[in-house]
Amino acid sequence: MSEIMNMPGDALADGLMVKAERVCKNFGHVEVLKGIDLSVRQGEVMCIVGPSGSGKSTFLRCINHLEKVDAGRLWVDGHLVGYRQRGDKLYELREKEVAAQRRDIGMVFQRFNLFPHMTALQNVMEAPMLVKGESRDAAKARAEQLMERVGLSDRMGNYPSQLSGGQQQRVAIARALAMQPKLMLFDEPTSALDPELVGEVLDVMRDLAREGMTMVVVTHEMGFAREVGDSLVFMDGGVVVEQGVPREVLANPQHARTQAFLSKVL
Amino acid sequence: MSVGQTETRTGTIKAVPVRHPGRWVAAVAVAVLAAMLVNNLITNEAYNWAEQLKYLFSPAVLGGVRNTIWLTVAAMIGGVLLGILLALMRLSANPLLRGAAWLYVWVFRGTPLFTQLLIWGNIGALFPTLGLGIPFGPEFVTAQTNALYSAAAAASLGLIFNEAAYMAEIVRGGIQSVDLGQQEAASALGLTKAQTLRRIILPQAMRVIAPPTGNEAISMLKNTALVAAVPYLELTFTVQNIYSHTYQIIPMLVMACIWYLFLSSIMMIGQHYLERYYGKGYAR
């Protein structure tokens, strides 16, 4: 992908993992994203908060091309997402090329989306074997390590239906990590969990952040955003209303819409 | 009862059960009917059990059984594969593929299998020669249809093409029953569409596809009797041939039914294990 410069040269030099320029997305006549400009540095943990329908999940899904960007540009690790640029023209990437881009981006979903016909361990082993062509032994060895890392070494043979929500989400994190991604996307990872199970998932995410993983987290957990996040982005109506250091944005929101939202959730 | 008596209430309850007189009446009625049936089977000379036993394992009948079995197996394998292809066409983004698959299902599901089999048996009249060549252009090789084509081919093709129409709908329903999040999770991990279909979607769809496919297979076992229309010598046609010169009509037909029941029982056992295999990971 190096034939043509994919990204403004300075962006890579700045150590940017994600760079979004005026990203727009429509669903039919509804404008969901109205020009998002955001950058995520290498190793940064960015938390995106906002009311439902604000476009925060849609933006997250644009980063790994689960949604097609309608206007603007989005780069991940220096590569334009979903397209190849030659001169002024954009060419859609082929399905295999899109799949190759996604290998480096892990994603964790609100509803876990574990594969129900496979055990927890098989869930974690599947992608490295299929996508990277790893041997069964190598994939199994690392899957076992990852299961231990998320605190589930005694649950490897269980099917997802035999696990609690919190355990399922931790398996989902291990499954994403098995591809050794450079970037992890979290789409409201604790929103479908019983309150007492939220902590175990946030603990795993906190460890991940401490180890230097670049993370973009769409969440309603303001405590997590304050404690773990390097930056906080407040979105509403398809635009970034306010962003900054989490502690400052949460304690002293500048914009009226941010103040109104935070007064309801804090 | 006073509060002080609660201790005695913690023991196992011994209550008088509700009486079900209706159950007794129904049980007696069924028992009487069953006794009548058994009596008939034993005393009615027309069954001619000795005649049945004489032919049960005769070479002609065993040949018919063999043909029934291979036709069922071939029709189901061919029908499932063609059905998966048609289902994928129905779900395709290409409107021409969608339309073609819809048309196929419309034709083959909308006409009687017996009539279709008659046409397959007379296909030589429709296409006297078969050839390889360029569509609407020259042909390189041609051959007489009837020289290449056998009753076995007509029978199996007829059943496959008909079954595929039903399997297409079953497979489509199965694929559509799989949560969209599965596709997304697989995409996000970098799996290609083909890998996702093979490893993630189809195995889950099989849980929904397997039970009706088992029913289709058992139906198919019995539908093979219709290939007498081709004509092709399977079990029913074989016993017809036998009773056409022995005149032991009922004994031969009952004997055929015994064979069909034996074969379908085996298939039910297979269906049980198939459903259990594809149901793994789903708590009941």
Coordinates of C-alpha atoms in Angstrom, one line a residue:
Chain A
M1 CA 0.0 0.0 0.0
S2 CA 3.0 2.2 -0.2
E3 CA 2.8 2.9 -4.0
I4 CA 1.2 6.3 -3.5
M5 CA 1.3 8.4 -0.3
N6 CA -1.8 7.4 1.6
M7 CA -1.6 10.0 4.3
P8 CA -0.2 13.4 4.7
G9 CA 3.4 12.7 5.5
D10 CA 3.5 14.6 8.8
A11 CA 0.7 12.5 10.2
L12 CA 2.7 9.3 10.4
A13 CA 5.7 11.3 11.8
D14 CA 3.4 12.6 14.5
G15 CA 2.7 9.0 15.6
L16 CA -1.0 9.1 14.7
M17 CA -2.9 5.8 14.7
V18 CA -6.2 7.2 13.5
K19 CA -6.7 10.4 11.6
A20 CA -10.2 11.5 10.5
E21 CA -10.8 14.5 8.3
R22 CA -14.3 15.8 7.8
V23 CA -15.8 12.3 7.9
C24 CA -19.4 12.2 6.8
K25 CA -21.9 9.3 6.8
N26 CA -25.5 9.2 5.7
F27 CA -28.1 6.5 6.2
G28 CA -30.5 7.4 3.4
H29 CA -31.5 11.0 4.1
V30 CA -30.3 11.0 7.6
E31 CA -26.9 12.6 8.2
V32 CA -25.4 10.6 11.0
L33 CA -21.9 12.0 10.8
K34 CA -21.5 15.6 9.7
G35 CA -17.8 16.1 9.3
I36 CA -15.8 14.5 12.1
D37 CA -12.2 15.6 12.6
L38 CA -10.3 13.5 15.1
S39 CA -6.8 12.1 15.7
V40 CA -5.8 9.3 17.9
R41 CA -2.1 9.1 18.8
Q42 CA -0.2 5.8 19.1
G43 CA -0.8 4.4 22.6
E44 CA -3.7 6.9 23.3
V45 CA -6.9 5.8 24.9
M46 CA -9.7 7.9 23.5
C47 CA -13.2 7.7 25.1
I48 CA -16.1 8.9 23.0
V49 CA -19.3 9.7 24.9
G50 CA -22.6 11.2 23.9
P51 CA -26.3 10.6 23.8
S52 CA -27.6 7.7 21.7
G53 CA -28.0 8.6 18.1
S54 CA -25.1 11.0 18.3
G55 CA -23.1 9.0 15.7
K56 CA -20.4 7.8 18.1
S57 CA -20.9 4.1 17.3
T58 CA -21.2 4.8 13.6
F59 CA -17.9 6.7 13.7
L60 CA -16.3 3.8 15.4
R61 CA -17.6 1.4 12.8
C62 CA -16.2 3.7 10.0
I63 CA -12.7 3.2 11.5
N64 CA -12.7 -0.5 10.4
H65 CA -14.9 0.0 7.4
L66 CA -17.9 -1.8 8.8
E67 CA -19.6 1.4 7.5
K68 CA -18.5 3.1 4.4
V69 CA -17.5 6.7 4.7
D70 CA -19.5 9.0 2.4
A71 CA -17.3 12.0 2.4
G72 CA -14.0 13.0 4.0
R73 CA -11.0 10.8 4.6
L74 CA -10.0 8.3 7.4
W75 CA -6.6 6.8 7.9
V76 CA -5.5 4.0 10.2
D77 CA -1.8 3.6 10.8
G78 CA -1.1 5.7 7.7
H79 CA -3.4 3.7 5.4
L80 CA -6.5 5.2 3.9
V81 CA -9.4 3.1 5.1
G82 CA -11.4 1.3 2.4
Y83 CA -9.9 3.1 -0.6
R84 CA -6.8 3.5 -2.6
Q85 CA -5.8 6.9 -3.8
R86 CA -4.1 7.4 -7.2
G87 CA -3.7 11.0 -8.0
D88 CA -7.1 12.6 -7.4
K89 CA -9.1 9.4 -7.9
L90 CA -10.2 7.0 -5.2
Y91 CA -10.6 3.3 -5.9
E92 CA -12.6 1.1 -3.7
L93 CA -10.5 -1.7 -2.1
R94 CA -11.3 -5.2 -3.0
E95 CA -12.9 -7.4 -0.4
K96 CA -9.6 -9.2 0.4
E97 CA -7.8 -5.9 0.8
V98 CA -10.5 -4.6 3.2
A99 CA -10.1 -7.9 5.2
A100 CA -6.4 -7.4 5.3
Q101 CA -6.8 -3.8 6.7
R102 CA -9.1 -5.1 9.4
R103 CA -6.6 -7.7 10.6
D104 CA -4.8 -5.0 12.5
I105 CA -7.9 -3.5 14.1
G106 CA -9.6 -5.4 16.9
M107 CA -13.2 -4.7 17.7
V108 CA -15.3 -5.5 20.7
F109 CA -19.1 -5.3 20.3
Q110 CA -21.8 -4.3 22.7
R111 CA -23.5 -7.7 22.3
F112 CA -20.2 -9.7 22.4
N113 CA -21.0 -11.5 19.1
L114 CA -19.1 -14.6 20.1
F115 CA -19.4 -17.5 17.8
P116 CA -22.0 -19.7 19.6
H117 CA -21.1 -23.0 17.9
M118 CA -17.5 -22.8 19.2
T119 CA -16.0 -23.1 22.6
A120 CA -14.4 -20.0 24.2
L121 CA -10.9 -21.2 23.2
Q122 CA -12.0 -22.0 19.6
N123 CA -13.4 -18.5 19.4
V124 CA -10.0 -17.1 20.2
M125 CA -8.1 -19.5 17.9
E126 CA -10.3 -19.2 14.8
A127 CA -9.1 -16.0 13.2
P128 CA -5.4 -16.5 13.6
M129 CA -5.7 -19.9 12.0
L130 CA -8.0 -18.8 9.2
V131 CA -6.7 -15.3 8.4
K132 CA -3.0 -15.6 9.3
G133 CA -2.7 -19.3 8.5
E134 CA -1.2 -20.0 11.9
S135 CA -0.8 -23.7 12.9
R136 CA -3.3 -25.1 15.3
D137 CA -0.7 -25.6 18.0
A138 CA 0.6 -22.0 17.8
A139 CA -2.9 -20.5 17.8
K140 CA -3.9 -22.7 20.7
A141 CA -0.9 -21.8 22.7
R142 CA -1.5 -18.1 22.3
A143 CA -5.3 -18.4 22.8
E144 CA -4.6 -20.2 26.1
Q145 CA -2.3 -17.3 27.2
L146 CA -4.9 -14.8 26.2
M147 CA -7.6 -16.6 28.1
E148 CA -5.4 -16.6 31.2
R149 CA -4.7 -12.9 30.7
V150 CA -8.5 -12.1 30.8
G151 CA -8.8 -14.4 33.8
L152 CA -10.7 -17.2 32.2
S153 CA -8.2 -20.1 32.0
D154 CA -10.8 -22.3 33.7
R155 CA -13.4 -21.5 31.1
M156 CA -11.7 -22.4 27.9
G157 CA -13.8 -25.4 27.0
N158 CA -17.1 -23.7 27.7
Y159 CA -19.5 -22.6 25.0
P160 CA -20.6 -18.9 25.1
S161 CA -24.1 -19.9 26.2
Q162 CA -22.5 -21.4 29.4
L163 CA -20.7 -18.1 30.3
S164 CA -21.9 -14.9 32.0
G165 CA -22.1 -11.7 30.0
G166 CA -18.9 -10.4 31.6
Q167 CA -17.1 -13.6 30.8
Q168 CA -18.4 -13.6 27.2
Q169 CA -17.1 -10.0 26.8
R170 CA -13.7 -10.9 28.2
V171 CA -13.5 -13.8 25.7
A172 CA -14.5 -11.3 23.0
I173 CA -11.6 -9.1 24.0
A174 CA -9.2 -12.1 24.0
R175 CA -10.6 -13.0 20.5
A176 CA -9.8 -9.6 19.2
L177 CA -6.3 -9.5 20.8
A178 CA -5.5 -12.9 19.2
M179 CA -5.0 -11.1 15.9
Q180 CA -2.3 -8.9 17.6
P181 CA -4.0 -5.7 16.6
K182 CA -2.4 -2.3 16.6
L183 CA -5.7 -0.6 17.5
M184 CA -8.6 -1.8 19.6
L185 CA -12.2 -0.4 19.1
F186 CA -14.7 -0.9 21.8
D187 CA -18.4 -0.3 21.0
E188 CA -20.2 0.2 24.4
P189 CA -18.5 -2.9 25.7
T190 CA -20.3 -2.9 29.1
S191 CA -23.7 -1.6 28.1
A192 CA -25.3 -5.1 27.8
L193 CA -23.9 -6.3 31.1
D194 CA -25.5 -6.6 34.5
P195 CA -24.1 -3.9 36.8
E196 CA -22.0 -6.2 38.9
L197 CA -20.3 -7.7 35.8
V198 CA -19.2 -4.3 34.4
G199 CA -16.1 -4.1 36.7
E200 CA -14.4 -7.3 35.4
V201 CA -14.6 -6.1 31.8
L202 CA -13.3 -2.6 32.7
D203 CA -10.4 -4.2 34.6
V204 CA -9.3 -6.1 31.5
M205 CA -9.5 -2.9 29.4
R206 CA -7.6 -1.0 32.1
D207 CA -4.8 -3.5 31.9
L208 CA -4.8 -3.3 28.2
A209 CA -4.5 0.5 28.3
R210 CA -1.6 0.2 30.8
E211 CA 0.3 -2.0 28.4
G212 CA 0.2 0.7 25.8
M213 CA -2.6 -0.5 23.5
T214 CA -4.1 2.3 21.3
M215 CA -7.9 2.2 22.1
V216 CA -11.0 4.0 21.0
V217 CA -13.8 3.4 23.4
V218 CA -17.4 4.4 22.9
T219 CA -18.8 4.2 26.5
H220 CA -21.2 5.5 29.1
E221 CA -18.7 4.7 31.9
M222 CA -17.6 8.2 32.9
G223 CA -15.5 6.8 35.7
F224 CA -13.5 4.7 33.3
A225 CA -13.1 7.6 30.9
R226 CA -11.8 9.8 33.7
E227 CA -9.5 7.3 35.1
V228 CA -8.1 5.5 32.0
G229 CA -8.8 7.8 29.1
D230 CA -6.1 10.1 27.7
S231 CA -8.7 12.1 25.9
L232 CA -12.5 12.5 26.0
V233 CA -14.6 13.3 23.0
F234 CA -18.2 14.4 23.4
M235 CA -20.3 13.9 20.3
D236 CA -23.9 15.0 19.6
G237 CA -25.9 15.3 16.4
G238 CA -23.1 13.9 14.3
V239 CA -20.5 16.4 15.3
V240 CA -17.7 16.6 17.8
V241 CA -19.0 19.1 20.3
E242 CA -16.1 19.2 22.7
Q243 CA -12.9 17.3 23.4
G244 CA -10.0 17.4 25.8
V245 CA -8.5 15.8 28.9
P246 CA -11.2 13.7 30.5
R247 CA -10.8 15.1 34.0
E248 CA -11.2 18.7 32.7
V249 CA -14.1 18.0 30.3
L250 CA -16.0 16.1 32.9
A251 CA -15.3 18.6 35.7
N252 CA -15.7 21.8 33.6
P253 CA -17.6 21.3 30.4
Q254 CA -17.4 24.3 28.1
H255 CA -20.3 23.7 25.8
A256 CA -24.0 23.9 26.9
R257 CA -24.8 20.5 25.3
T258 CA -22.0 18.8 27.1
Q259 CA -23.1 20.3 30.3
A260 CA -26.7 19.2 29.8
F261 CA -25.6 15.6 28.9
L262 CA -23.1 15.3 31.8
S263 CA -25.6 16.7 34.3
K264 CA -27.9 13.7 33.4
V265 CA -25.3 10.9 33.5
L266 CA -22.9 11.9 36.2
Chain B
M1 CA -53.0 -22.8 61.1
S2 CA -51.0 -20.9 63.6
V3 CA -47.5 -19.7 63.3
G4 CA -46.2 -22.3 65.7
Q5 CA -47.1 -25.1 63.3
T6 CA -44.8 -24.0 60.4
E7 CA -42.3 -26.7 61.4
T8 CA -44.6 -29.4 60.2
R9 CA -45.0 -27.7 56.8
T10 CA -41.4 -28.0 55.8
G11 CA -41.7 -31.8 55.2
T12 CA -42.4 -33.4 51.7
I13 CA -46.0 -32.7 50.6
K14 CA -48.2 -35.7 50.4
A15 CA -51.4 -34.6 48.6
V16 CA -54.2 -36.6 46.9
P17 CA -53.4 -36.3 43.2
V18 CA -56.1 -35.0 40.8
R19 CA -58.0 -37.9 39.1
H20 CA -57.9 -38.1 35.3
P21 CA -60.9 -40.2 34.2
G22 CA -60.6 -39.0 30.6
R23 CA -57.2 -40.5 30.3
W24 CA -58.6 -43.9 31.3
V25 CA -61.3 -43.8 28.7
A26 CA -58.9 -42.8 26.0
A27 CA -56.4 -45.5 27.0
V28 CA -59.1 -48.2 26.9
A29 CA -60.3 -47.0 23.4
V30 CA -56.8 -47.1 22.1
A31 CA -56.1 -50.5 23.6
V32 CA -59.3 -51.9 22.0
L33 CA -58.3 -50.5 18.6
A34 CA -54.8 -51.9 18.9
A35 CA -56.1 -55.3 19.8
M36 CA -58.4 -55.3 16.7
L37 CA -55.4 -54.4 14.5
V38 CA -53.2 -57.1 16.0
N39 CA -56.0 -59.6 15.6
N40 CA -56.5 -58.6 12.0
L41 CA -52.8 -58.9 11.2
I42 CA -52.8 -62.4 12.6
T43 CA -56.1 -63.8 11.3
N44 CA -56.5 -62.0 8.0
E45 CA -55.2 -64.5 5.4
A46 CA -54.9 -61.8 2.7
Y47 CA -51.6 -60.6 4.3
N48 CA -50.1 -63.9 3.3
W49 CA -47.0 -63.5 5.5
A50 CA -45.4 -66.6 4.1
E51 CA -45.5 -65.0 0.6
Q52 CA -44.0 -61.8 2.0
L53 CA -41.2 -63.7 3.7
K54 CA -40.5 -65.6 0.5
Y55 CA -39.8 -62.3 -1.4
L56 CA -38.4 -60.1 1.5
F57 CA -34.8 -60.9 0.7
S58 CA -35.2 -62.1 -2.9
P59 CA -32.6 -60.7 -5.3
A60 CA -35.2 -58.7 -7.2
V61 CA -36.5 -56.9 -4.0
L62 CA -33.0 -56.4 -2.7
G63 CA -32.1 -54.8 -6.1
G64 CA -35.1 -52.5 -5.7
V65 CA -34.1 -51.6 -2.1
R66 CA -30.6 -50.8 -3.3
N67 CA -31.9 -48.5 -6.0
T68 CA -34.2 -46.8 -3.6
I69 CA -31.3 -46.2 -1.2
W70 CA -28.9 -44.8 -3.8
L71 CA -31.6 -42.6 -5.3
T72 CA -32.4 -41.2 -1.9
V73 CA -28.8 -40.5 -1.1
A74 CA -28.0 -39.1 -4.5
A75 CA -31.1 -36.9 -4.6
M76 CA -30.4 -35.5 -1.1
I77 CA -26.7 -34.8 -1.7
G78 CA -27.4 -33.2 -5.1
G79 CA -30.4 -31.4 -3.8
V80 CA -28.6 -30.0 -0.8
L81 CA -25.6 -28.8 -2.9
L82 CA -27.8 -27.3 -5.6
G83 CA -30.1 -25.9 -2.9
I84 CA -27.2 -24.1 -1.1
L85 CA -26.2 -22.6 -4.5
L86 CA -29.7 -21.4 -5.2
A87 CA -30.0 -20.0 -1.6
L88 CA -26.8 -18.0 -2.1
M89 CA -28.2 -16.8 -5.4
R90 CA -31.4 -15.7 -3.7
L91 CA -29.4 -13.7 -1.1
S92 CA -27.0 -12.3 -3.7
A93 CA -26.7 -8.5 -4.4
N94 CA -27.0 -9.3 -8.1
P95 CA -30.7 -8.9 -9.2
L96 CA -30.3 -11.2 -12.1
L97 CA -29.0 -14.1 -9.9
R98 CA -31.8 -13.4 -7.4
G99 CA -34.4 -13.5 -10.2
A100 CA -33.0 -16.7 -11.7
A101 CA -33.1 -18.5 -8.4
W102 CA -36.6 -17.2 -7.7
L103 CA -37.8 -18.5 -11.2
Y104 CA -36.2 -21.9 -10.5
V105 CA -37.9 -22.3 -7.2
W106 CA -41.2 -21.1 -8.8
V107 CA -41.1 -23.7 -11.6
F108 CA -39.8 -26.7 -9.7
R109 CA -41.9 -26.2 -6.6
G110 CA -45.0 -25.2 -8.5
T111 CA -45.3 -28.3 -10.6
P112 CA -45.9 -31.9 -9.5
L113 CA -42.9 -34.1 -9.0
F114 CA -44.6 -37.0 -10.8
T115 CA -45.2 -34.8 -13.8
Q116 CA -41.6 -33.6 -13.7
L117 CA -40.4 -37.2 -13.6
L118 CA -42.5 -38.1 -16.7
I119 CA -40.8 -35.2 -18.5
W120 CA -37.3 -36.3 -17.4
G121 CA -38.2 -39.8 -18.7
N122 CA -39.1 -38.3 -22.1
I123 CA -36.4 -35.7 -22.3
G124 CA -35.1 -37.2 -25.5
A125 CA -38.2 -35.9 -27.3
L126 CA -37.4 -32.4 -26.0
F127 CA -33.6 -32.4 -26.7
P128 CA -32.9 -35.1 -29.3
T129 CA -29.2 -34.4 -29.2
L130 CA -26.8 -33.1 -26.6
G131 CA -23.8 -31.1 -27.6
L132 CA -20.9 -29.0 -26.4
G133 CA -20.3 -25.7 -28.1
I134 CA -20.8 -22.0 -28.1
P135 CA -24.3 -20.8 -27.1
F136 CA -26.2 -19.9 -30.3
G137 CA -22.9 -20.8 -32.1
P138 CA -21.3 -23.9 -33.5
E139 CA -21.2 -27.1 -31.6
F140 CA -18.0 -29.2 -31.3
V141 CA -19.4 -32.5 -30.0
T142 CA -22.9 -33.8 -30.3
A143 CA -24.5 -37.1 -29.3
Q144 CA -27.9 -38.7 -29.3
T145 CA -29.5 -37.9 -26.0
N146 CA -30.9 -41.4 -25.6
A147 CA -27.5 -42.9 -26.1
L148 CA -26.0 -41.0 -23.2
Y149 CA -29.0 -40.9 -21.0
S150 CA -30.3 -43.7 -18.8
A151 CA -33.4 -44.3 -16.7
A152 CA -31.1 -44.0 -13.6
A153 CA -29.9 -40.5 -14.8
A154 CA -33.5 -39.4 -15.5
A155 CA -34.7 -40.6 -12.1
S156 CA -31.8 -39.1 -10.1
L157 CA -31.8 -35.8 -12.0
G158 CA -35.6 -35.5 -11.7
L159 CA -35.4 -35.9 -7.9
I160 CA -32.3 -33.7 -7.5
F161 CA -33.8 -30.8 -9.4
N162 CA -37.0 -31.0 -7.6
E163 CA -35.4 -31.3 -4.1
A164 CA -33.1 -28.4 -4.8
A165 CA -36.1 -26.0 -5.0
Y166 CA -37.2 -27.0 -1.5
M167 CA -33.7 -27.1 0.0
A168 CA -33.0 -23.6 -1.4
E169 CA -35.8 -22.2 0.7
I170 CA -34.7 -24.2 3.8
V171 CA -31.1 -23.1 3.4
R172 CA -32.1 -19.5 2.8
G173 CA -34.2 -19.5 6.0
G174 CA -31.3 -21.0 7.9
I175 CA -28.8 -18.4 6.7
Q176 CA -31.2 -15.6 7.4
S177 CA -31.7 -16.9 11.0
V178 CA -28.1 -16.2 11.9
D179 CA -27.6 -13.0 13.8
L180 CA -26.1 -10.2 11.7
G181 CA -23.6 -9.5 14.5
Q182 CA -21.9 -12.8 13.6
Q183 CA -21.1 -11.5 10.1
E184 CA -19.8 -8.3 11.6
A185 CA -17.7 -10.0 14.2
A186 CA -16.1 -12.2 11.5
S187 CA -15.5 -9.2 9.2
A188 CA -13.9 -7.3 12.0
L189 CA -11.5 -10.1 12.6
G190 CA -10.4 -10.0 8.9
L191 CA -12.2 -13.1 7.6
T192 CA -13.3 -13.0 4.0
K193 CA -16.9 -13.5 2.9
A194 CA -16.2 -17.1 1.8
Q195 CA -14.4 -17.9 5.1
T196 CA -17.3 -16.3 7.1
L197 CA -19.9 -18.3 5.2
R198 CA -18.0 -21.6 5.6
R199 CA -16.8 -21.3 9.2
I200 CA -19.3 -19.0 10.9
I201 CA -22.6 -18.6 9.1
L202 CA -23.3 -22.1 7.6
P203 CA -22.4 -24.1 10.8
Q204 CA -24.9 -21.9 12.7
A205 CA -27.4 -22.0 9.9
M206 CA -27.2 -25.9 10.0
R207 CA -28.9 -25.9 13.4
V208 CA -31.9 -24.5 11.7
I209 CA -31.4 -26.3 8.4
A210 CA -30.8 -29.8 9.9
P211 CA -34.3 -30.7 11.2
P212 CA -36.3 -29.8 8.1
T213 CA -33.6 -31.5 5.9
G214 CA -34.0 -34.7 7.9
N215 CA -37.7 -34.5 7.1
E216 CA -36.9 -33.8 3.5
A217 CA -34.6 -36.9 3.4
I218 CA -37.4 -39.1 4.9
S219 CA -39.9 -37.6 2.3
M220 CA -37.4 -38.3 -0.4
L221 CA -37.1 -42.0 0.6
K222 CA -40.8 -42.3 -0.1
N223 CA -40.8 -40.0 -3.1
T224 CA -38.4 -42.3 -4.9
A225 CA -41.5 -44.5 -5.5
L226 CA -42.6 -41.9 -8.0
V227 CA -39.7 -42.6 -10.3
A228 CA -41.8 -45.5 -11.6
A229 CA -42.9 -42.6 -13.9
V230 CA -39.5 -42.6 -15.7
P231 CA -39.7 -45.7 -15.5
Y232 CA -36.9 -46.8 -13.1
L233 CA -36.9 -50.0 -11.1
E234 CA -36.9 -49.0 -7.4
L235 CA -38.6 -50.8 -4.6
T236 CA -42.3 -50.0 -5.3
F237 CA -41.9 -50.6 -9.1
T238 CA -40.1 -53.9 -8.3
V239 CA -42.9 -55.2 -6.1
Q240 CA -45.5 -54.1 -8.8
N241 CA -43.6 -56.2 -11.3
I242 CA -43.7 -59.1 -8.9
Y243 CA -47.4 -59.0 -8.1
S244 CA -48.2 -58.4 -11.8
H245 CA -47.5 -62.1 -12.3
T246 CA -48.1 -63.6 -8.8
Y247 CA -51.3 -61.5 -8.1
Q248 CA -50.3 -61.3 -4.4
I249 CA -50.9 -57.5 -4.5
I250 CA -51.5 -56.7 -0.8
P251 CA -48.7 -59.0 0.5
M252 CA -46.2 -57.3 -1.8
L253 CA -47.3 -53.8 -1.0
V254 CA -47.2 -54.5 2.8
M255 CA -43.8 -56.0 2.4
A256 CA -42.6 -52.8 0.6
C257 CA -44.0 -50.8 3.4
I258 CA -42.0 -52.8 5.9
W259 CA -38.8 -52.1 4.0
Y260 CA -39.7 -48.3 3.8
L261 CA -40.4 -48.3 7.6
F262 CA -37.1 -50.0 8.3
L263 CA -35.1 -47.5 6.1
S264 CA -36.9 -44.5 7.5
S265 CA -36.3 -45.6 11.1
I266 CA -32.6 -45.8 10.3
M267 CA -32.8 -42.3 8.9
M268 CA -34.6 -41.0 12.0
I269 CA -31.7 -42.2 14.1
G270 CA -29.3 -40.4 11.8
Q271 CA -31.4 -37.3 12.0
H272 CA -31.2 -37.4 15.8
Y273 CA -27.5 -37.4 15.9
L274 CA -27.2 -34.8 13.1
E275 CA -29.4 -32.4 15.1
R276 CA -27.4 -33.0 18.2
Y277 CA -24.2 -32.3 16.4
Y278 CA -25.3 -29.0 15.0
G279 CA -27.0 -28.0 18.2
K280 CA -23.8 -28.0 20.2
G281 CA -23.2 -24.8 22.1
Y282 CA -26.9 -24.1 22.5
A283 CA -28.3 -24.6 25.9
R284 CA -31.8 -26.1 26.0

